[in-house]
Amino acid sequence: MVRINDNYAKLQSSYLFTTVSRKTAAFHEAHPEREIIRLGIGDVTLPLPRSIVRAFREAVDEMGEGPTFRGYGPEQGYEFLRKLIAERDFQARGARIDAAEVFVSDGAKSDTANIQELFALDVRVALPDPVYPVYVDTNVMAGRTGAFRAGRYEGLCYLDATEANGYVPEPPEDEVDVIYLCFPNNPTGATASRAQLERWVAYAREHRSLILFDAAYEAFIRDESLPRSIFEIPGAKEVAIEFRSFSKTAGFTGTRCAYTVVPRECAAPGPDGAPVSLHELWSRRQTTKFNGVSYPVQRAAAAVYSEEGSRETRAHLDYYLANAKLIRAKLVELGVPCSGGESSPYVWARVGGDSWAFFDRLLGEAGVVCTPGSGFGLCGEGYVRFSAFNERGKVEAALDRIGSMAIGG
Ligand code: MLT
């Protein structure tokens, strides 16, 4: 008789964004005449830039001709893309990452979800609260937690990210083994300074822990003094893995391309205590379970680094950042305390009370979708997240509607 993995029974209801879209669909069905404006999930709305579409199309044509057709690609990704990533995203900023350390994949979501497979079930996992729910749920699925009680899973070390610490938790007093960090942060939009990341790297080196650094939103950083990569911090290569994505940077949410950097220096003790290379282990995992990203998609991703591609993607990022600025300004005008929206496409707003109740009210009264803060963790209660990914006119219309509601923290 088949039995389910008991750990799945510990999971709370459905995945956050699935619940948001189910509630939105139910509202639409009940009120088909109402126009809904989505500032919920962070999904891009601008079409792919022209230079990227051109590279994509040319690569599709290559696949249709005998001499240029390609079957399985190199497992870690094509060299042409990995080299560009290493040179432009890391070496140009002083981080010594080479192409062999880059693993091209279909998404930072799947990589941040899968990476925990490399670690023992009894490692102590630390993660901020609020947090991108994938980090939590995948550790629950793996069996690294106890039951869900009073808003949190037993066995995880939650690092409160609050207004008081600017949503950047300091390393804990306790010893933790695996630490998830995400900057610019999803959901709060907070950024971490070099000094703050230096303290995390020092902690990881002292405690022989590993930082899983999600930098999916680094392209939104406009303050040049802020680090974009954990590998800009000296000593990080031995203690960190970094996840990046073309989804938000270049409009690839539907096209799917991302990458993970696992430095060769990164190691953790194996069964006999001797260090095992995490680079080798990730390679072993990926080559067994994943067959790579299609050639045209990798060509499209490479076009992001061309002169035209950089200019076009930068314009898209600026467009979303201008939306974020409008959202922030409106909330400030309404007296709603908020963070983010400056080096991030997300604005985190203190609306008070039950965040799902606010979600329902905003949808019901204004026809606007946000993401309830409690979906990201206990510390998110009383907050909601607004995403800046939408057309300018829709963002402006949403803000007008929000402006005519009585809201406040
Ligand atoms: C979000 O809205 O938090 C993101 O779109 C989720 C994701 O990238 O998977």
mmCIF file of N, CA and C and ligand atoms in Angstrom, residues 15 17 40-43 109 132 186 217 248 346 376 385, ligand 1:
data_model
loop_
_atom_site.group_PDB
_atom_site.id
_atom_site.type_symbol
_atom_site.label_atom_id
_atom_site.label_comp_id
_atom_site.label_asym_id
_atom_site.label_seq_id
_atom_site.Cartn_x
_atom_site.Cartn_y
_atom_site.Cartn_z
ATOM 1 N N TYR A 15 0.647 26.390 -1.219
ATOM 2 C CA TYR A 15 1.750 27.326 -1.401
ATOM 3 C C TYR A 15 1.167 28.746 -1.431
ATOM 4 N N PHE A 17 1.523 31.597 -3.014
ATOM 5 C CA PHE A 17 1.045 32.282 -4.224
ATOM 6 C C PHE A 17 -0.091 31.521 -4.911
ATOM 7 N N GLY A 40 0.429 41.417 -6.658
ATOM 8 C CA GLY A 40 0.696 40.311 -5.740
ATOM 9 C C GLY A 40 2.006 39.631 -6.084
ATOM 10 N N ILE A 41 1.922 38.512 -6.787
ATOM 11 C CA ILE A 41 3.152 37.768 -7.123
ATOM 12 C C ILE A 41 4.078 38.643 -7.974
ATOM 13 N N GLY A 42 5.360 38.469 -7.769
ATOM 14 C CA GLY A 42 6.345 39.239 -8.523
ATOM 15 C C GLY A 42 6.548 38.638 -9.903
ATOM 16 N N ASP A 43 5.593 38.920 -10.789
ATOM 17 C CA ASP A 43 5.722 38.385 -12.153
ATOM 18 C C ASP A 43 5.798 39.534 -13.146
ATOM 19 N N LYS A 109 14.089 29.404 -7.955
ATOM 20 C CA LYS A 109 13.131 28.723 -7.072
ATOM 21 C C LYS A 109 13.516 27.258 -6.930
ATOM 22 N N TYR A 132 10.943 34.087 1.992
ATOM 23 C CA TYR A 132 10.414 33.427 0.789
ATOM 24 C C TYR A 132 10.027 31.993 1.202
ATOM 25 N N ASN A 186 13.299 39.537 -0.459
ATOM 26 C CA ASN A 186 11.926 39.201 -0.734
ATOM 27 C C ASN A 186 11.395 38.602 0.575
ATOM 28 N N TYR A 217 17.323 39.341 -6.830
ATOM 29 C CA TYR A 217 16.891 40.721 -7.102
ATOM 30 C C TYR A 217 18.059 41.704 -7.154
ATOM 31 N N LYS A 248 13.590 38.108 -12.990
ATOM 32 C CA LYS A 248 13.209 39.479 -12.676
ATOM 33 C C LYS A 248 14.149 40.456 -13.366
ATOM 34 N N TYR A 346 9.837 45.342 -4.540
ATOM 35 C CA TYR A 346 8.804 45.091 -3.542
ATOM 36 C C TYR A 346 8.738 46.212 -2.510
ATOM 37 N N PHE A 376 4.484 35.021 4.651
ATOM 38 C CA PHE A 376 5.946 34.922 4.641
ATOM 39 C C PHE A 376 6.488 34.604 6.035
ATOM 40 N N ARG A 385 2.754 42.897 1.164
ATOM 41 C CA ARG A 385 3.779 43.224 0.167
ATOM 42 C C ARG A 385 3.105 43.671 -1.121
HETATM 43 C C1 MLT B 1 7.376 36.342 -5.499
HETATM 44 O O1 MLT B 1 6.384 36.984 -5.825
HETATM 45 O O2 MLT B 1 7.795 36.287 -4.326
HETATM 46 C C2 MLT B 1 8.113 35.623 -6.553
HETATM 47 O O3 MLT B 1 7.590 35.857 -7.798
HETATM 48 C C3 MLT B 1 8.090 34.202 -6.294
HETATM 49 C C4 MLT B 1 9.115 33.493 -7.108
HETATM 50 O O4 MLT B 1 10.032 34.104 -7.654
HETATM 51 O O5 MLT B 1 9.005 32.277 -7.152
#
